[in-house]
PDB file of C-alpha atoms in Angstrom:
ATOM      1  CA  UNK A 268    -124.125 -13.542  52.742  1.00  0.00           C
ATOM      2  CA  UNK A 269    -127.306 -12.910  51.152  1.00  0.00           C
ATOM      3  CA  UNK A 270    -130.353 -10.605  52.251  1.00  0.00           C
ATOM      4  CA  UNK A 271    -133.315 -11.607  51.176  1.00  0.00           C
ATOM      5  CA  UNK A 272    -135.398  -9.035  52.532  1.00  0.00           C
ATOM      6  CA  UNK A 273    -134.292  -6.621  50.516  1.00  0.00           C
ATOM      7  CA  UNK A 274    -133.750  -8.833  47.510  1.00  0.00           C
ATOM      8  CA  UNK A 275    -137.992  -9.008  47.863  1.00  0.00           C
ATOM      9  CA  UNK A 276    -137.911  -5.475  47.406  1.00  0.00           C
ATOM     10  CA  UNK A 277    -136.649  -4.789  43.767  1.00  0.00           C
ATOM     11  CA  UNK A 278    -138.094  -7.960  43.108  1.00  0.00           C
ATOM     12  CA  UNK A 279    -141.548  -6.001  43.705  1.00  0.00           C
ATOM     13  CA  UNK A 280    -140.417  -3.554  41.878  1.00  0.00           C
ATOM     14  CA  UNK A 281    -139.780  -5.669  38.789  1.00  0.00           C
ATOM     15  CA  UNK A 282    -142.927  -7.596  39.022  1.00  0.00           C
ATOM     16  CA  UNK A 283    -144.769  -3.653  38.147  1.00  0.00           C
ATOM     17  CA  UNK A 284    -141.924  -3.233  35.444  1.00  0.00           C
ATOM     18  CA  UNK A 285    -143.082  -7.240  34.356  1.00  0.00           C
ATOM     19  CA  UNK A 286    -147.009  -6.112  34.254  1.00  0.00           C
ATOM     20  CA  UNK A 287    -146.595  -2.578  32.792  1.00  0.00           C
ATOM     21  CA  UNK A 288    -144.509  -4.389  29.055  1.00  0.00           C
ATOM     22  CA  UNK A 289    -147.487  -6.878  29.350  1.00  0.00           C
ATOM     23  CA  UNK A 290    -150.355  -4.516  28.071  1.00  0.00           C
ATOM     24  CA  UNK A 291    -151.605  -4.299  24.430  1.00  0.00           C
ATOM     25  CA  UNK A 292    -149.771  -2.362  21.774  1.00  0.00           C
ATOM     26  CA  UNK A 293    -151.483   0.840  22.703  1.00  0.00           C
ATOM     27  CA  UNK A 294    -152.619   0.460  25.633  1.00  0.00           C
ATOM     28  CA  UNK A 295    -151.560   3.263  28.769  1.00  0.00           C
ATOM     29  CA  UNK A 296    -150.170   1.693  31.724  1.00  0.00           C
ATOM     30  CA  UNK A 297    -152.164   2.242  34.752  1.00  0.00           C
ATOM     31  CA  UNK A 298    -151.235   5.719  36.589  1.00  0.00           C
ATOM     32  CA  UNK A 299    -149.982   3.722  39.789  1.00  0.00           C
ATOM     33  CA  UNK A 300    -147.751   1.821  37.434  1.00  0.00           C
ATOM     34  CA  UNK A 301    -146.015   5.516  36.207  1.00  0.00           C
ATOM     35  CA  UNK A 302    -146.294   7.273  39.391  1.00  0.00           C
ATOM     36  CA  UNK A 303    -144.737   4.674  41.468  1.00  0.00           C
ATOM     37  CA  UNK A 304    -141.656   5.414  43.662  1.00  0.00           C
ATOM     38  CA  UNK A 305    -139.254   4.113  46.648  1.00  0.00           C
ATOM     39  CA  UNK A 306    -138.704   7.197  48.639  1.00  0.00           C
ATOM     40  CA  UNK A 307    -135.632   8.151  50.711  1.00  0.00           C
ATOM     41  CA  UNK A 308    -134.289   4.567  50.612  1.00  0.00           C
ATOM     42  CA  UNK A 309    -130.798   3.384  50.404  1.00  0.00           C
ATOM     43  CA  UNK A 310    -129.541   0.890  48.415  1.00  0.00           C
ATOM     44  CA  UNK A 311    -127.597  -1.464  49.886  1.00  0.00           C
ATOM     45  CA  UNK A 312    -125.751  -4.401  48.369  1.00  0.00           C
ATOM     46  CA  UNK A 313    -127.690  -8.036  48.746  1.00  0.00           C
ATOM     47  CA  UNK A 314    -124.103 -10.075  48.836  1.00  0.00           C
ATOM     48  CA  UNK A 315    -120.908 -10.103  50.734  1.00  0.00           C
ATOM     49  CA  UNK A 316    -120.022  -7.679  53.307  1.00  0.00           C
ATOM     50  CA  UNK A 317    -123.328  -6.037  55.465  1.00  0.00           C
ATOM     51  CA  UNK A 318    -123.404  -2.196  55.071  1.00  0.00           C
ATOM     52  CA  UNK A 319    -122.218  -1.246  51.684  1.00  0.00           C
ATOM     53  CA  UNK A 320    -124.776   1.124  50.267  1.00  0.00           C
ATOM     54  CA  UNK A 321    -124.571   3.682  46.920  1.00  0.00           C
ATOM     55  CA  UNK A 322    -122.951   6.872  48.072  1.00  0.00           C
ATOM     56  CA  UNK A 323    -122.663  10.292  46.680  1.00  0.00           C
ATOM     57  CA  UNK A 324    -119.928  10.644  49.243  1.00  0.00           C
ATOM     58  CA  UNK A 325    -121.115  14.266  49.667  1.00  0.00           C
ATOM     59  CA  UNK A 326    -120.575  15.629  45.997  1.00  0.00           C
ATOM     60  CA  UNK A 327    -123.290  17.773  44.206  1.00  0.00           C
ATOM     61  CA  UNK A 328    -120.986  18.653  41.086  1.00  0.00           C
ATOM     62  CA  UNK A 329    -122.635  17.146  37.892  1.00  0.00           C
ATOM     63  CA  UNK A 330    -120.505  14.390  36.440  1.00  0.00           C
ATOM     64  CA  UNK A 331    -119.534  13.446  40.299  1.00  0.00           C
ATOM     65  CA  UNK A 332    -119.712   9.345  39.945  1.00  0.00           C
ATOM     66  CA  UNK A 333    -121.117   7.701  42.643  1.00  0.00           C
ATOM     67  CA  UNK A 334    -119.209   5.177  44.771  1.00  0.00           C
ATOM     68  CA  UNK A 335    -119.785   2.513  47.739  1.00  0.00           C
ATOM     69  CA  UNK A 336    -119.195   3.025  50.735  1.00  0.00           C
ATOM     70  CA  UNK A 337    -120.634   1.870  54.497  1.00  0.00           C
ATOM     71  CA  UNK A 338    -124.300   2.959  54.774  1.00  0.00           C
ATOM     72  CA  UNK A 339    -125.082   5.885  57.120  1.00  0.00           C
ATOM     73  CA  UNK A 340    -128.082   7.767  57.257  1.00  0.00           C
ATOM     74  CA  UNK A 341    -126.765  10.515  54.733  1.00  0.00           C
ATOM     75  CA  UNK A 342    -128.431  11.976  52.871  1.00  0.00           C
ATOM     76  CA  UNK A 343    -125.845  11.649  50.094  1.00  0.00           C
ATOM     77  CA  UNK A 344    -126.864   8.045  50.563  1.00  0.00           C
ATOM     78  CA  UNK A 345    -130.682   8.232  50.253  1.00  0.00           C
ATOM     79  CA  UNK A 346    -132.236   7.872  46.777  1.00  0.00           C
ATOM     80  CA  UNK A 347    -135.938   8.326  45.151  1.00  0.00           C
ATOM     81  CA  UNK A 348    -136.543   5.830  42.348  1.00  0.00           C
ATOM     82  CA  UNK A 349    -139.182   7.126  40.218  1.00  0.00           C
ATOM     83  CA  UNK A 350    -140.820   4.939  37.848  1.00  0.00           C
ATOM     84  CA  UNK A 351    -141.821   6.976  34.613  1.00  0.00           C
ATOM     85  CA  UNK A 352    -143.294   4.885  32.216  1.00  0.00           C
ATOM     86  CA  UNK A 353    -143.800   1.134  31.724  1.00  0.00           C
ATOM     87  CA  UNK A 354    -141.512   0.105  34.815  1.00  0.00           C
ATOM     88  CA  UNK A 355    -138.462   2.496  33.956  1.00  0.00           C
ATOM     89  CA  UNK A 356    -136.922   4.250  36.617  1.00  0.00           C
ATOM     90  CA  UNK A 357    -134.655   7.467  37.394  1.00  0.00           C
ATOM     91  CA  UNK A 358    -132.947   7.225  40.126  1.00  0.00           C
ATOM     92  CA  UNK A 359    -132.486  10.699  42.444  1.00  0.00           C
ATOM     93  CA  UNK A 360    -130.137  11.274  45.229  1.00  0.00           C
ATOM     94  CA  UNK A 361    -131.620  13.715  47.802  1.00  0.00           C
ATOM     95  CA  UNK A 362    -128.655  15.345  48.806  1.00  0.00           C
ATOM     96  CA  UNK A 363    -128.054  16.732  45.226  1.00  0.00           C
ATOM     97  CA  UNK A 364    -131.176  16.138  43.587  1.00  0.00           C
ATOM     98  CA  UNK A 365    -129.743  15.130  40.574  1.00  0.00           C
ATOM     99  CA  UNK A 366    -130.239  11.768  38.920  1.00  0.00           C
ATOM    100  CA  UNK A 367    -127.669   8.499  37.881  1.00  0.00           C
ATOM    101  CA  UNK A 368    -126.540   8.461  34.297  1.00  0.00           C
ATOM    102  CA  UNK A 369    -124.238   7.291  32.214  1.00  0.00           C
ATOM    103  CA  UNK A 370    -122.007   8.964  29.302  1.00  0.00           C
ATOM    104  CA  UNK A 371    -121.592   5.844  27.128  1.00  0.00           C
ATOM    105  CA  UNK A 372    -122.824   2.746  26.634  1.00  0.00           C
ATOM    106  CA  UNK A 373    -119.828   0.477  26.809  1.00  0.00           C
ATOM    107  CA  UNK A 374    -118.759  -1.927  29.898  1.00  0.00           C
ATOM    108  CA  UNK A 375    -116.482  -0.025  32.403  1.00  0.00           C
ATOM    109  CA  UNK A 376    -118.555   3.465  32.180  1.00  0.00           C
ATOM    110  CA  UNK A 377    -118.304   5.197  35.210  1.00  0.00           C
ATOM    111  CA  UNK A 378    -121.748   5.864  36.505  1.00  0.00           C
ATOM    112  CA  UNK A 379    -122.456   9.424  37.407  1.00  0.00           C
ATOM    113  CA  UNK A 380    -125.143  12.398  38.541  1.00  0.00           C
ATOM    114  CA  UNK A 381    -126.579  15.124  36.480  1.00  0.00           C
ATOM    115  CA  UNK A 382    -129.624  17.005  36.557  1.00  0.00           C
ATOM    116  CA  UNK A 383    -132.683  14.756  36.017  1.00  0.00           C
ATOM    117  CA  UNK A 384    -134.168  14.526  32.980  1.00  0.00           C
ATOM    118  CA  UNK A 385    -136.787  11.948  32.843  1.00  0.00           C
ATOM    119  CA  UNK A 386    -136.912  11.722  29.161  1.00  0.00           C
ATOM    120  CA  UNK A 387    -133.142  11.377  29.119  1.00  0.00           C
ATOM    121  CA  UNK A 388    -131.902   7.405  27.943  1.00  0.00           C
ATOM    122  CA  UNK A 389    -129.024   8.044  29.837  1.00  0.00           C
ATOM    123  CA  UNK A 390    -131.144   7.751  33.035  1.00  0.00           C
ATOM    124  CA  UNK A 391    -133.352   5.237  32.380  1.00  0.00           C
ATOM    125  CA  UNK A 392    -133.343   2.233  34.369  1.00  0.00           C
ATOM    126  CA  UNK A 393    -135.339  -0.703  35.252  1.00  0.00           C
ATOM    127  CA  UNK A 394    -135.116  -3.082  38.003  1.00  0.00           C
ATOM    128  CA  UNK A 395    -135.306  -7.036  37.572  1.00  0.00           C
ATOM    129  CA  UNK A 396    -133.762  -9.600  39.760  1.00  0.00           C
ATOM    130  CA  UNK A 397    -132.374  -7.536  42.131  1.00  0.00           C
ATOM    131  CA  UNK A 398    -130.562  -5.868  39.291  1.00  0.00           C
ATOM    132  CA  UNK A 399    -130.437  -1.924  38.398  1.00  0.00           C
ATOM    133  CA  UNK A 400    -130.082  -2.291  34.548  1.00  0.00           C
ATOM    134  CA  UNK A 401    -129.057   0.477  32.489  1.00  0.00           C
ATOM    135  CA  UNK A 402    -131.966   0.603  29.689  1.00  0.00           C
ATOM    136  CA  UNK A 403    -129.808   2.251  27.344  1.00  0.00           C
ATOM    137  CA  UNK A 404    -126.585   0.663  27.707  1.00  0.00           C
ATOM    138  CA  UNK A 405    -128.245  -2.526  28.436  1.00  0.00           C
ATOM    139  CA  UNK A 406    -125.912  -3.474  30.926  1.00  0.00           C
ATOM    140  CA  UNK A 407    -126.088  -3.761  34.721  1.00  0.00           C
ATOM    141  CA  UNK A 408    -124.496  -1.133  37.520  1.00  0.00           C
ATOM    142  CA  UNK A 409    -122.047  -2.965  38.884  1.00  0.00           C
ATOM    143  CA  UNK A 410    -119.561  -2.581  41.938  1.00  0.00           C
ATOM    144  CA  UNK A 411    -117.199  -5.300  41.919  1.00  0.00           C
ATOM    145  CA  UNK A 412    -115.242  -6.173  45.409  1.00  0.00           C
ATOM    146  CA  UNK A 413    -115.935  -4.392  48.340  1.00  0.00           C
ATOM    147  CA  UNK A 414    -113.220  -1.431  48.157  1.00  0.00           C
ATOM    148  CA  UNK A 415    -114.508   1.883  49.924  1.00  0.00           C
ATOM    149  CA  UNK A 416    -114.746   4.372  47.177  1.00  0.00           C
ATOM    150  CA  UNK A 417    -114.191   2.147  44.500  1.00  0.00           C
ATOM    151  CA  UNK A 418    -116.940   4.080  41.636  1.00  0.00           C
ATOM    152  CA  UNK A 419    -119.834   2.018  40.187  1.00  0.00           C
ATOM    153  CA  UNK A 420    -119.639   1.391  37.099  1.00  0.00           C
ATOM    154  CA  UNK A 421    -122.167  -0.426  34.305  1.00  0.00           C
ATOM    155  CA  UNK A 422    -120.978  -4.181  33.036  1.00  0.00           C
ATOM    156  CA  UNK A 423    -122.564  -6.737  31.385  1.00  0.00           C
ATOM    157  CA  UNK A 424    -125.290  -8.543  33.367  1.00  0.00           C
ATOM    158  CA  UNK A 425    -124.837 -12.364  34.319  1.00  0.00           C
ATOM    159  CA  UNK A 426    -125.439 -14.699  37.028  1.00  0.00           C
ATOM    160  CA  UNK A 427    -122.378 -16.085  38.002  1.00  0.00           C
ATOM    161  CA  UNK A 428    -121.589 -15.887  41.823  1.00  0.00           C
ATOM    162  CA  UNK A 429    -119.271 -12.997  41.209  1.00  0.00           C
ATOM    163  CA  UNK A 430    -121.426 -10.900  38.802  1.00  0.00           C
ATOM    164  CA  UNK A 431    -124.444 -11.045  41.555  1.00  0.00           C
ATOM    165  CA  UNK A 432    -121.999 -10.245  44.219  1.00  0.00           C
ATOM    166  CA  UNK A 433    -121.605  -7.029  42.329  1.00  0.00           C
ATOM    167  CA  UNK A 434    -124.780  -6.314  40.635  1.00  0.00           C
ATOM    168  CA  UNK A 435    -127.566  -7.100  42.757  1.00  0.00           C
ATOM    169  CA  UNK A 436    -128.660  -4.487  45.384  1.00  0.00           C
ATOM    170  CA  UNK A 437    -131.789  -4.157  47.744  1.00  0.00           C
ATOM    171  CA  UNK A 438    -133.347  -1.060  49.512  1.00  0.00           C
ATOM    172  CA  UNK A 439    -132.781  -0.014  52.956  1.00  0.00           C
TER     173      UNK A 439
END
């Protein structure tokens, strides 16, 4: 089942990251463009079963990966994405206020939290189609089937049925 509501809302998102790459070699992007931010929202997965959201499932260690499970109010489930520069993104969870990253850049790397570090390639991301692509890695986070606790990891990006089933998420 797909939600389009909150498809429209990284879709938004994407349309700054969109304008932001479209300015002259040299050229600043505009400060709402940098400073712009989804606070304490959850993000939820657009296909299959309602209710699975990105979880910290309670862990503040560094290096703890993050996992789906049923959305609750949590705070372990509540995120900041913070756009930096030119549509790129960290993404915060506000129970450990640390940030997504990942260690590697090749398909099947677990995605995990360390302190932020805006600077940091292993926590850039930008948003486009629904999509939370790892600007580094160049790959997508992806959690494939809907297994509680199953940890996200980052895949190659595509458009089949069962790649947007994993890969595309909304805010909630």
């Amino acid at each position: 089942m797909l939600k389009t509501a909150k498809v429209l809302v990284l879709a938004g998102a994407a349309a700054t990251m969109i304008a932001a790459s479209a300015l002259p070699a040299g050229a600043a992007p505009a400060a709402d463009v940098t400073a712009s931010a989804y606070n304490n929202v959850r993000l939820e997965k657009v296909w299959g079963p309602t209710g699975i959201c990105l979880s910290m499932n309670g862990k503040t260690a560094n290096n703890a990966p993050v996992v789906q499970k049923k959305c609750t109010s949590g705070s372990d489930q509540k995120w900041t994405l913070k756009g930096t520069s030119a549509g790129i993104y960290t993404i915060k969870n506000k129970k450990s206020a640390k940030c997504l990253g990942i260690s590697a850049t090749s398909s099947g790397t677990v995605v995990t939290q360390r302190p932020c570090n805006a600077s940091s390639k292993t926590q850039q991301w930008y948003l486009a189609n629904s999509k939370i692509h790892s600007k580094w890695a160049k790959k997508c986070l992806t959690e494939a089937g809907s297994t509680l606790g199953q940890k996200a990891t980052i895949t190659a990006c595509g458009e089949s049925t069962a790649k947007r089933k994993a890969q595309e998420w909304g805010t909630s």
